[in-house]
CSV table of C-alpha atoms and ligand atoms in Angstrom, one decimal:
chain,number,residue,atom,x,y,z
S,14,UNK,CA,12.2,10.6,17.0
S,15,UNK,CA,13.8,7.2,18.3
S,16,UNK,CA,14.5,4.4,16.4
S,17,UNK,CA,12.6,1.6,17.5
S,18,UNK,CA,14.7,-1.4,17.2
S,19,UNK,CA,17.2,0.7,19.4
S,20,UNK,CA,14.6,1.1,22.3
S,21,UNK,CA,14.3,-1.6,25.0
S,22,UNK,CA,10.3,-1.5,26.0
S,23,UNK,CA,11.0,-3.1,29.8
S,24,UNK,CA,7.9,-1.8,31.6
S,25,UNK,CA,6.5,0.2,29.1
S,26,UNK,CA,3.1,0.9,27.9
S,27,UNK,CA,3.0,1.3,24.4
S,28,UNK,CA,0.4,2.5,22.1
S,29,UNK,CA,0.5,1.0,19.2
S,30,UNK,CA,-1.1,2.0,16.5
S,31,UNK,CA,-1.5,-1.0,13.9
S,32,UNK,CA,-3.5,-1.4,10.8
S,33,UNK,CA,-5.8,-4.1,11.3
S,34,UNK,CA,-8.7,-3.7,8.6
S,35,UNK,CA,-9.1,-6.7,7.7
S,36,UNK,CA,-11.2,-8.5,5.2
S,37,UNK,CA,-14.3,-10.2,7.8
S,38,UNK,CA,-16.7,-12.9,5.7
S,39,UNK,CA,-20.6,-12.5,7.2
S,40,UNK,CA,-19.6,-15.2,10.0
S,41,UNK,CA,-16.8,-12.8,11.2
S,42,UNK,CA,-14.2,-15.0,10.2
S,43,UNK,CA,-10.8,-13.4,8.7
S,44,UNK,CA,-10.2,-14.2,5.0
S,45,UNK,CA,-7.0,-12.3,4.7
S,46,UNK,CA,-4.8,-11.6,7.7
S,47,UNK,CA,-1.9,-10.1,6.0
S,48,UNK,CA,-2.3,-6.5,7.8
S,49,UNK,CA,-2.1,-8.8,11.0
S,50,UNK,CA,0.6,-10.7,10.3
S,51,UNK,CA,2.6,-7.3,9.2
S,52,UNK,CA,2.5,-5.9,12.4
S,53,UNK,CA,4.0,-9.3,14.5
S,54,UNK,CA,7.3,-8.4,14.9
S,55,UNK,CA,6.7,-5.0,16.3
S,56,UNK,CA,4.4,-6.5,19.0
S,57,UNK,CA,6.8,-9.8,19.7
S,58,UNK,CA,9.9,-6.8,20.2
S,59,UNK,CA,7.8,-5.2,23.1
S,60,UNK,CA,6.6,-7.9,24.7
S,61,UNK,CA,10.3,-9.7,24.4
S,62,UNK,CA,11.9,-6.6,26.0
S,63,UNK,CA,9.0,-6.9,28.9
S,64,UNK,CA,6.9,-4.2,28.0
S,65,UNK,CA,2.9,-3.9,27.3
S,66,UNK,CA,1.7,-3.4,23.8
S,67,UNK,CA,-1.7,-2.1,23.4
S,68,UNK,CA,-3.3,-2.0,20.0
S,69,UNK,CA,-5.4,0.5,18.4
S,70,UNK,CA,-6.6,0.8,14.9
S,71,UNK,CA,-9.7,0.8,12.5
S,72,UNK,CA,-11.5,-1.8,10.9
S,73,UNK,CA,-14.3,-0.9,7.9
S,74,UNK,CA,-15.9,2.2,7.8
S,75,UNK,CA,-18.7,2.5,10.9
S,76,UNK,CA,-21.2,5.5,9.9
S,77,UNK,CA,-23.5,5.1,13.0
S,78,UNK,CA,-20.8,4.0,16.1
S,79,UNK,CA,-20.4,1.0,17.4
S,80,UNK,CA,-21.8,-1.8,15.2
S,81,UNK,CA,-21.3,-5.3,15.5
S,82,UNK,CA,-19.9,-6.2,12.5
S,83,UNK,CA,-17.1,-3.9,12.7
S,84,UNK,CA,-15.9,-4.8,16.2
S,85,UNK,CA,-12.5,-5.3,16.5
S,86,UNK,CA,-13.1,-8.5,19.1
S,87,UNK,CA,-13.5,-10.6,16.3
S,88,UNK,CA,-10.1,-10.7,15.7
S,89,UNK,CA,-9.2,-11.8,19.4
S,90,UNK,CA,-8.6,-15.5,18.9
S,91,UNK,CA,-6.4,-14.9,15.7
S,92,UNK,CA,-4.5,-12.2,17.6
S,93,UNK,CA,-3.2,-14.5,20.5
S,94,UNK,CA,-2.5,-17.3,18.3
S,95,UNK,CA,-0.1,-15.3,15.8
S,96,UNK,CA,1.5,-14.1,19.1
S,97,UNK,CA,1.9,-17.8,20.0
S,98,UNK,CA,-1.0,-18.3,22.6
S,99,UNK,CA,-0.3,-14.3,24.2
S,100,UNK,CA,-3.0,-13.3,26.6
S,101,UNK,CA,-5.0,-10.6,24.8
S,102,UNK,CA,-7.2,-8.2,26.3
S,103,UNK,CA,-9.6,-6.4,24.9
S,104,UNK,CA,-11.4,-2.8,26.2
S,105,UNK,CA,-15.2,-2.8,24.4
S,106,UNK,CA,-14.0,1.3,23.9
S,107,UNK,CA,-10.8,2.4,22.7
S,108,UNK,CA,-11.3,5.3,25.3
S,109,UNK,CA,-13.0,5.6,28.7
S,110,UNK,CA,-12.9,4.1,32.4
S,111,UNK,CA,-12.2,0.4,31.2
S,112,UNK,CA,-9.6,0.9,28.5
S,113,UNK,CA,-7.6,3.3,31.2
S,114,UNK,CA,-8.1,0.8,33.9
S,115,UNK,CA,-7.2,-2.1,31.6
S,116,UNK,CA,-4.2,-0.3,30.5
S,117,UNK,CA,-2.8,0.4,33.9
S,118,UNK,CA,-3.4,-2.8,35.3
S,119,UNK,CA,-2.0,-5.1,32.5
S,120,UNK,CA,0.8,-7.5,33.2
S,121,UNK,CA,4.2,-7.8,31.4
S,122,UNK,CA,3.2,-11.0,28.7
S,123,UNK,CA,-0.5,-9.6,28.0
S,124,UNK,CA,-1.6,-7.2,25.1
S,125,UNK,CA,-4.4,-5.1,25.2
S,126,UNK,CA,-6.6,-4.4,22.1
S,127,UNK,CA,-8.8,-1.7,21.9
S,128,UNK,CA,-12.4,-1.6,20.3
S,129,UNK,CA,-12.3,0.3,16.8
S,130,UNK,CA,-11.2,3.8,17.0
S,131,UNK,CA,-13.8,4.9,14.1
S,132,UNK,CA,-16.8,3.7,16.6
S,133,UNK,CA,-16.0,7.7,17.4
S,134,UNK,CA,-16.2,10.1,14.3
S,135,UNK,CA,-13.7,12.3,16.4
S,136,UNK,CA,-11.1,9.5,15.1
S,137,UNK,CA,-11.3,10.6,11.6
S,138,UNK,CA,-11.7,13.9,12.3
S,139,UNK,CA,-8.3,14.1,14.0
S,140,UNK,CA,-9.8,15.5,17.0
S,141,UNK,CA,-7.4,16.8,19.6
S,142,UNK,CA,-9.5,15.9,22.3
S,143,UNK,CA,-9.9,12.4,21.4
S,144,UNK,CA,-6.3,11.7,20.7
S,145,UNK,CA,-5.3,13.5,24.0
S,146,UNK,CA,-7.7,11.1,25.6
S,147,UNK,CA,-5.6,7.9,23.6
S,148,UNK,CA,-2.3,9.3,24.5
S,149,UNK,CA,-3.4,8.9,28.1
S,150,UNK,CA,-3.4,5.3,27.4
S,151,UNK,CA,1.1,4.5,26.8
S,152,UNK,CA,4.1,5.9,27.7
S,153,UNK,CA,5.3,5.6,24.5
S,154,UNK,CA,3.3,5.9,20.5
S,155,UNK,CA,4.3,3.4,18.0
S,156,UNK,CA,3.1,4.1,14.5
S,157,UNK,CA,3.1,0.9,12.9
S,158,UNK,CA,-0.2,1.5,10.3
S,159,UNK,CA,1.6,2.6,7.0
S,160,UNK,CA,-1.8,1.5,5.1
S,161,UNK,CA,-3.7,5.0,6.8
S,162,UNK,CA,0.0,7.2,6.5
S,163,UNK,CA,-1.7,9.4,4.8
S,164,UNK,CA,-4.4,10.0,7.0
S,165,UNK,CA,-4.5,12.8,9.0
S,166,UNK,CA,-6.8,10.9,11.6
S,167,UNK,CA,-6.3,11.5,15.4
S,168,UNK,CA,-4.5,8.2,16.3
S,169,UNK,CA,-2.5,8.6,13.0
S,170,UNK,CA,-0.9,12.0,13.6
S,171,UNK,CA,-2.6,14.4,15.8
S,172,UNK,CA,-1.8,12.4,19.1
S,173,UNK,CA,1.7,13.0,18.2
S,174,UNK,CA,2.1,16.0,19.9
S,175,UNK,CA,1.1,14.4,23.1
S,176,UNK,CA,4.4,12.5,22.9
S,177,UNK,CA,8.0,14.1,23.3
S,178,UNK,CA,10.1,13.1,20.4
S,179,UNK,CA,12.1,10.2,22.3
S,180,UNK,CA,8.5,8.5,23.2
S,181,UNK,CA,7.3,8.6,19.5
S,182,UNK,CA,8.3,6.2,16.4
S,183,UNK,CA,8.1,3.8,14.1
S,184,UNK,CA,7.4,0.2,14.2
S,185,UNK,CA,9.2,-2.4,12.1
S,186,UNK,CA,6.7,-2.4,9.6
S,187,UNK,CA,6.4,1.5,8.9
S,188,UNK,CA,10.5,1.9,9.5
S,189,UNK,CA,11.0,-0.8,6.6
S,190,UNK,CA,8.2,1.0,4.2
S,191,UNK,CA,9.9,4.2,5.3
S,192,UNK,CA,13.1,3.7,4.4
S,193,UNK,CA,12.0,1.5,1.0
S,194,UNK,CA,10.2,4.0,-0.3
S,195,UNK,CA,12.9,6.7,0.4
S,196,UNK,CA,15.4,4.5,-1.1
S,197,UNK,CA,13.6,4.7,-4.1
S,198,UNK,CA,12.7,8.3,-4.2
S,199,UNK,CA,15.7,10.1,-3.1
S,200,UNK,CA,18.6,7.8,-3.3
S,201,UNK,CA,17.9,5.9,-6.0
S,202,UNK,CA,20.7,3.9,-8.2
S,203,UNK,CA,20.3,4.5,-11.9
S,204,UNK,CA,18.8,3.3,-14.6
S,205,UNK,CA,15.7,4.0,-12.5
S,206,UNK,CA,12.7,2.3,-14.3
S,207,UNK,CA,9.0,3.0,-12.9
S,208,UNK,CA,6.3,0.5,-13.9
S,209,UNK,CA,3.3,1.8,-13.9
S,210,UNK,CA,0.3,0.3,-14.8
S,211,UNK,CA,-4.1,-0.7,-14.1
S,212,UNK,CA,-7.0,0.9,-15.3
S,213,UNK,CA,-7.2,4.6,-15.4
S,214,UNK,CA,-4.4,7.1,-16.3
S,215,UNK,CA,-6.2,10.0,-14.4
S,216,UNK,CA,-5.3,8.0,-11.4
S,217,UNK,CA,-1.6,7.8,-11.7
S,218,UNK,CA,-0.8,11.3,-13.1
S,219,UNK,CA,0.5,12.6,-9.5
S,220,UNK,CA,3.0,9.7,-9.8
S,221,UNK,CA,4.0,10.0,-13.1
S,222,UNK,CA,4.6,13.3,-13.1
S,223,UNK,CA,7.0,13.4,-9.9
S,224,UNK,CA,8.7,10.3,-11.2
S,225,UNK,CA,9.5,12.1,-14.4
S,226,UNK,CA,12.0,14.1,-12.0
S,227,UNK,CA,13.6,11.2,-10.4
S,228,UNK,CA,13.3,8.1,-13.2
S,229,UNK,CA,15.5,7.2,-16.2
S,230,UNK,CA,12.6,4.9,-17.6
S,231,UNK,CA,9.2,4.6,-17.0
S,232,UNK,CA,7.0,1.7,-18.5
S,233,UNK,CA,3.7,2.2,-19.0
S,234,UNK,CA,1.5,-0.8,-19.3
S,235,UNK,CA,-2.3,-1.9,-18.4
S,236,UNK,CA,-5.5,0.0,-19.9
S,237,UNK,CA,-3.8,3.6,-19.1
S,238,UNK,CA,-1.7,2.7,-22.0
S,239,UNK,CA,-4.5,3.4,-24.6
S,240,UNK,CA,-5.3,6.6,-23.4
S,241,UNK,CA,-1.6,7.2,-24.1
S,242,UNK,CA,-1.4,5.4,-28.0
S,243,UNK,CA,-4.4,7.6,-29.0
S,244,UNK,CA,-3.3,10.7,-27.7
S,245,UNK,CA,0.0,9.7,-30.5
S,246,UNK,CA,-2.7,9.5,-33.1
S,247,UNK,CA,-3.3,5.0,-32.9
S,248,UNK,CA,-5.9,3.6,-33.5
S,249,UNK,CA,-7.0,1.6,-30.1
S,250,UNK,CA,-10.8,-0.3,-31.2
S,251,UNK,CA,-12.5,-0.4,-27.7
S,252,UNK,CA,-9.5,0.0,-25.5
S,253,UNK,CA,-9.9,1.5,-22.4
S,254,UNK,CA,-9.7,5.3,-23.1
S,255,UNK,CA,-10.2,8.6,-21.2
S,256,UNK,CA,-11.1,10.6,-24.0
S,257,UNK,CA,-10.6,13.8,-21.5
S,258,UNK,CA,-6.9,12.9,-20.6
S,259,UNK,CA,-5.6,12.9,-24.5
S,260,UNK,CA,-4.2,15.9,-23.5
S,261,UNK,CA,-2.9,15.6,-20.4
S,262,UNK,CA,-0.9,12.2,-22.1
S,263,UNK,CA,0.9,14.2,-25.0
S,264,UNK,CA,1.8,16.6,-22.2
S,265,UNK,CA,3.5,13.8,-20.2
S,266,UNK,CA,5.0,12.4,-23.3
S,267,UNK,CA,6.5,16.1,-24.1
S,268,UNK,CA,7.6,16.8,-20.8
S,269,UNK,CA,9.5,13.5,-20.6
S,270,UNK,CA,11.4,14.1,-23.9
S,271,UNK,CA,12.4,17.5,-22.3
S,272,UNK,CA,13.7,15.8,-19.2
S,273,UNK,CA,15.5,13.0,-21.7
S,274,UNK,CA,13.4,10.1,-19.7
S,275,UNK,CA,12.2,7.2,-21.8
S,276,UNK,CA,8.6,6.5,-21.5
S,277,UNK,CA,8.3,2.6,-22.9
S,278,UNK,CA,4.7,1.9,-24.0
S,279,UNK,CA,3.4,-2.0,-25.1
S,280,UNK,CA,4.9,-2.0,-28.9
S,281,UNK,CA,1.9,-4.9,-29.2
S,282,UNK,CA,-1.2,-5.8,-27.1
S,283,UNK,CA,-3.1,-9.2,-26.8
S,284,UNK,CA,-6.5,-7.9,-28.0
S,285,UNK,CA,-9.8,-9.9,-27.2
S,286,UNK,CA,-13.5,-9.0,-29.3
S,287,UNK,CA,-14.9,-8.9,-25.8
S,288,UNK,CA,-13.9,-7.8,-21.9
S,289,UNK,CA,-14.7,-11.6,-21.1
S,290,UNK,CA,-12.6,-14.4,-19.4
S,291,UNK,CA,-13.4,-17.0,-22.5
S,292,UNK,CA,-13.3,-14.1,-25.1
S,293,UNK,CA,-11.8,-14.8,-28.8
S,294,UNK,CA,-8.1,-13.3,-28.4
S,295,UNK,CA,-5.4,-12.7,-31.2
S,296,UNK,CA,-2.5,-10.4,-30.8
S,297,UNK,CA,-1.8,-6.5,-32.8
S,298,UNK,CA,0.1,-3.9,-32.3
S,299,UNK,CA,-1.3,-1.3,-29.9
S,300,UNK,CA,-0.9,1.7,-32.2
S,301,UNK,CA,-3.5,-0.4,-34.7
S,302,UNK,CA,-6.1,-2.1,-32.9
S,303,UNK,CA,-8.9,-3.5,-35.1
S,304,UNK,CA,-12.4,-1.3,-34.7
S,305,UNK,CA,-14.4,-4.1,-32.6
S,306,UNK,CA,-11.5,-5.4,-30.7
S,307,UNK,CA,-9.9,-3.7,-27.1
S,308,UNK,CA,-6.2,-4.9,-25.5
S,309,UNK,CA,-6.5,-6.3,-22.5
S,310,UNK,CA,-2.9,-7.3,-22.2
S,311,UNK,CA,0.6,-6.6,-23.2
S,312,UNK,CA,1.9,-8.3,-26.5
S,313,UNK,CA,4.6,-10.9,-26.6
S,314,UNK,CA,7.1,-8.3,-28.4
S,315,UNK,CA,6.2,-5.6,-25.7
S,316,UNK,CA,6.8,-8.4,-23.0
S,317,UNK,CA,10.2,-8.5,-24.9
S,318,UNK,CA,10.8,-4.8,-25.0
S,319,UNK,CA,9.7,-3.7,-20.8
S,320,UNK,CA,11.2,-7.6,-20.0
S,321,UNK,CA,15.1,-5.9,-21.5
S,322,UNK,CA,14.4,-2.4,-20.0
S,323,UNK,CA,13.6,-4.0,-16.2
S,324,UNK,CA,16.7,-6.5,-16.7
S,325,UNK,CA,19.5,-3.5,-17.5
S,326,UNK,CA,17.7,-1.2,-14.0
S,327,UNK,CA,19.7,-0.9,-10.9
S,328,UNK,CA,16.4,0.7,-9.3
S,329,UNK,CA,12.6,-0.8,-10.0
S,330,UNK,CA,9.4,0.8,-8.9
S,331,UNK,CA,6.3,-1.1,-9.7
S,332,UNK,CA,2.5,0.1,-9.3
S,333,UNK,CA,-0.5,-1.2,-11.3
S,334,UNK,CA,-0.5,-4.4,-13.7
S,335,UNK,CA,-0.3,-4.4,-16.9
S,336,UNK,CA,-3.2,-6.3,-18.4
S,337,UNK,CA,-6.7,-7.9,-16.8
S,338,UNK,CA,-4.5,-10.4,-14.6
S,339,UNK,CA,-7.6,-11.4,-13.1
S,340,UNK,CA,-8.4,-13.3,-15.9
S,341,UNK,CA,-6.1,-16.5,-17.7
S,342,UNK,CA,-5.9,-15.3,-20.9
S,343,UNK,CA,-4.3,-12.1,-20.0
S,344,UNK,CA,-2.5,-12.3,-17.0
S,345,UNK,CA,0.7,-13.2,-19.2
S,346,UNK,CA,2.1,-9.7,-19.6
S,347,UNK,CA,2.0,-9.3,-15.3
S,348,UNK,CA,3.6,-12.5,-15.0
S,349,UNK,CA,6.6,-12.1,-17.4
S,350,UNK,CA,7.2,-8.7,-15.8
S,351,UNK,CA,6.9,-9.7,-12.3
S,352,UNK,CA,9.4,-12.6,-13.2
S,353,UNK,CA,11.5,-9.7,-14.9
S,354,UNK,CA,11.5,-7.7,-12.0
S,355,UNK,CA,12.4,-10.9,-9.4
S,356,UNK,CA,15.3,-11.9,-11.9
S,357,UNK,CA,16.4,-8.1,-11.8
S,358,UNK,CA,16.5,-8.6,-8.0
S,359,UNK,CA,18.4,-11.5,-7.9
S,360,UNK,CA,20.9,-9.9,-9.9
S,361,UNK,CA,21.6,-6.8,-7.2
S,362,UNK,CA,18.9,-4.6,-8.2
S,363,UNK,CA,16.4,-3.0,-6.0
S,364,UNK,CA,13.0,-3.6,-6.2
S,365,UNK,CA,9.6,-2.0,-4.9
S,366,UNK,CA,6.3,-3.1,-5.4
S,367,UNK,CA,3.5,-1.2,-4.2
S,368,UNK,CA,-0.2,-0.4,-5.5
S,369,UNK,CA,-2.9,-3.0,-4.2
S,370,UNK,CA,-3.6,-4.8,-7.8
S,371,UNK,CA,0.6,-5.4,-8.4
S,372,UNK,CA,0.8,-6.5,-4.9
S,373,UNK,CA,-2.2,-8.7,-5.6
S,374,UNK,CA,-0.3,-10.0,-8.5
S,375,UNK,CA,3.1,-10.7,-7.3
S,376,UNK,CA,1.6,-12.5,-4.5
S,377,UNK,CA,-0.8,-14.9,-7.0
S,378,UNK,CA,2.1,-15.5,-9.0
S,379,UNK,CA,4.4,-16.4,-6.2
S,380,UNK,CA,7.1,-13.4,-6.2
S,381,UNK,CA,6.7,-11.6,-3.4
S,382,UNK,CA,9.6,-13.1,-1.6
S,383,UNK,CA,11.8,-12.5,-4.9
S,384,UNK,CA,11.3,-9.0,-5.2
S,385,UNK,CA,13.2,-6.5,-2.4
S,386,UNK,CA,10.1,-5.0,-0.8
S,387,UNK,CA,6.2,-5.6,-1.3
S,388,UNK,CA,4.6,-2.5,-0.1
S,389,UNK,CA,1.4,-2.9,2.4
S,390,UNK,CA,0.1,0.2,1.8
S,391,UNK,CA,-1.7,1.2,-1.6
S,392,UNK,CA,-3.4,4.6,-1.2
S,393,UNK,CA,0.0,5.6,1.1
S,394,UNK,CA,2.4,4.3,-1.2
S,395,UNK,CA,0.8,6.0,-4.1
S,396,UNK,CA,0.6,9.5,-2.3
S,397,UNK,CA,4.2,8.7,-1.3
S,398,UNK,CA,5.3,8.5,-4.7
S,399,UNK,CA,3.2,11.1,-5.9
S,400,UNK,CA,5.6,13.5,-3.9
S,401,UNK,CA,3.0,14.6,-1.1
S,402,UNK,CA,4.0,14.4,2.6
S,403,UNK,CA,2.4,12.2,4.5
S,404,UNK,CA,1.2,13.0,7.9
S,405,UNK,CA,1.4,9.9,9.8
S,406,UNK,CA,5.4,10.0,8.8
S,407,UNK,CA,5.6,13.5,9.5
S,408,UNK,CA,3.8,13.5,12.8
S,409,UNK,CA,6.6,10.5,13.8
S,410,UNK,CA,9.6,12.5,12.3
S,411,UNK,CA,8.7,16.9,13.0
A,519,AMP,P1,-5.7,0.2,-10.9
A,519,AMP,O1,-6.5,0.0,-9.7
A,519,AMP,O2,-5.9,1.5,-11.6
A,519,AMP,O3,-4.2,-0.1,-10.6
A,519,AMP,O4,-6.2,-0.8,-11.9
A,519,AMP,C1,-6.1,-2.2,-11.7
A,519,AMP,C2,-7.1,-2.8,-12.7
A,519,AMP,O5,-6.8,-2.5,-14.0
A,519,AMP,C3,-7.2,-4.3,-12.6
A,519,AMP,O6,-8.4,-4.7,-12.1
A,519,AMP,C4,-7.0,-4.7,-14.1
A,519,AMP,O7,-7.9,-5.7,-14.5
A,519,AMP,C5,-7.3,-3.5,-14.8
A,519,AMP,N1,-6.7,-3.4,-16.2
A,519,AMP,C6,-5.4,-3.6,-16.4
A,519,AMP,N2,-5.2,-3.6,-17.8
A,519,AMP,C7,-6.4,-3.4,-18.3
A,519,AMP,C8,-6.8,-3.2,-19.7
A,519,AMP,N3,-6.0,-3.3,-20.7
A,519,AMP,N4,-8.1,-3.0,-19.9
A,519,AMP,C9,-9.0,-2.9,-18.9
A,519,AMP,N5,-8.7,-3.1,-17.6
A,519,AMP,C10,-7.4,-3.3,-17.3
């Protein structure tokens, strides 16, 4: 593969392939253009070194073809202005007469967006037809969608093949998730500490488990800590709790005191009698959680204790939060650890957030820009960490 910031575009076509789901309200109007916005600088390079971007992705999840409400031209006008007033394009199919002829006869200056690529099932069925019939479309294939990596979809990873090694890559986007999140997996600087936190533990157990073999520390925070305290024999009241996991939590807890990593969990929990946003709260520790009552965050002294364990790591890794953060009273444990882990940076450390709820956070409590890299892609990210391979990296790299 090529490196992208070392290719000069000058008369190239490129595909690119972006991830452009976007939130749409009912009047088609973008709420959150963050996926949009990622993607700029790998458009602005081709179009700066004279080349031709055209843009494919997905938007939503069309069961019956092409439907209204998930067409792609919605998202014309914002398109062109983010590019600063570009010309953009657009081909009503991502395949066919008019995207081929559109393609060909763009100028230098314009970009071309094609219609949404799941308006044909053969998209998601990574159909080697269909993703010949894309390739046809550039010179040169651009990955840039790290928020479908893992998706073994046709304009993900099967059109790969259609494109020799020095005409397939990464865009600035997937390059700087790429190399964050292999940073933190295979040349990580110790003390290591993972963060992981939200709702369910049967979620995360990929991730914990493979971290096991890379971490020094791993905090464990949110509801999936309860499932954790009863499995020790506490008493947790109406915490969270997946009664069929208890085993599958003393097993991690075993098999990180073999391995000699520390697994941190909340010494205290701020507990509330209901899961409600003005609910009576008082604080316990998590091991002895009255009958009626459930945690909903981490306590002031387990603030304490994760607050010293993310302040002495060289390396942070942070998925999930670690209480209801989308409520007042029990956002403060996410907020003192996302201020931990943007101190932590500041002082040298490296710092990965990733997981759609943490990124959520980190962005409502104004850290992004303190930490070293915010992650755009939660389900990749995840299967990243969770030691799989993922196919739209390795259809850019084999
Ligand atoms: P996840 O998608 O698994 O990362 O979980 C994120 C969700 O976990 C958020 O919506 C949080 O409100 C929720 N969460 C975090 N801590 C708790 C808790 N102690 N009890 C119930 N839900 C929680």
């Amino acid at each position: 593969m090529s490196r992208f910031s070392d290719t000069n575009f000058k008369g190239k076509k490129v595909l690119i392939r972006v991830d452009f789901n976007v939130p749409l309200n009912d009047k088609f109007e973008i709420t959150d253009d963050t996926r949009m916005r990622a993607a700029v600088p790998t458009i602005k390079k081709i179009i700066d070194d004279g080349g031709c971007p055209i843009l494919m992705s997905h938007l939503g999840r069309p069961k019956e073809g092409p439907t209204e409400k998930y067409s792609l031209k919605h998202l014309i006008p914002h398109l062109s202005e983010l590019l600063g007033g570009t010309t953009v394009l657009f081909a009503n199919d991502c395949v066919g007469e008019q995207a081929f002829l559109t393609a060909s006869m763009m100028r230098p200056g314009e970009v071309l967006l094609l219609e949404n690529l799941r308006f044909h099932k053969e998209e998601e069925k990574g159909d080697e037809g269909f993703a010949k019939k894309l390739s046809g479309l550039g010179d040169i294939w651009v990955n840039d969608a790290f928020g479908t990596a893992h998706r073994a979809h046709a304009s993900t990873a099967v059109i790969a093949k259609f494109f020799t090694k020095e005409n397939r890559m990464f865009g600035l986007l997937m390059e700087g998730e790429v190399s964050s999140a292999e940073k933190v997996l295979h040349s990580a600087e110790k003390p290591f500490t993972a963060i992981i936190g939200g709702a369910k533990v049967s979620d995360k157990i990929l991730i914990i488990e493979n971290l096991l073999e890379k971490a020094t520390d791993i905090i464990i925070g949110g509801g999936m800590a309860y499932t954790f305290m009863k499995a020790q024999g506490g008493n947790i009241g109406k915490s969270l709790c997946e009664e069929d996991r208890l085993e599958t939590a003393s097993e991690i807890l075993k098999k990180a005191d073999e391995k000699k990593v520390c697994i941190h969990l909340p010494a205290d929990s701020t507990i509330a009698d209901k899961f409600d946003a003005g609910a009576e709260t008082s604080t316990a520790p998590s091991n002895n959680i009255p009958a009626d009552w459930m945690g909903l965050d981490i306590g002031p002294n387990a603030c304490e204790q994760f607050c010293n364990v993310i302040r002495n790591s060289k390396t942070i890794l942070w998925n999930g939060p670690m209480g209801v953060f989308e409520m007042k009273k029990f956002q403060h444990g996410t907020k003192a650890i996302a201020e931990a882990v943007a101190a932590a940076t500041q002082n040298g450390s490296f710092s990965l957030v990733g997981g759609g709820d943490s990124v959520a956070a980190v962005n409502q409590f104004g850290f992004a820009d303190k930490v070293s890299y915010v992650s755009t892609g939660g389900g990749a990210m995840l299967e990243y960490f969770e030691g799989k391979q993922l196919p739209g990296i390795a259809a850019v790299k084999s």
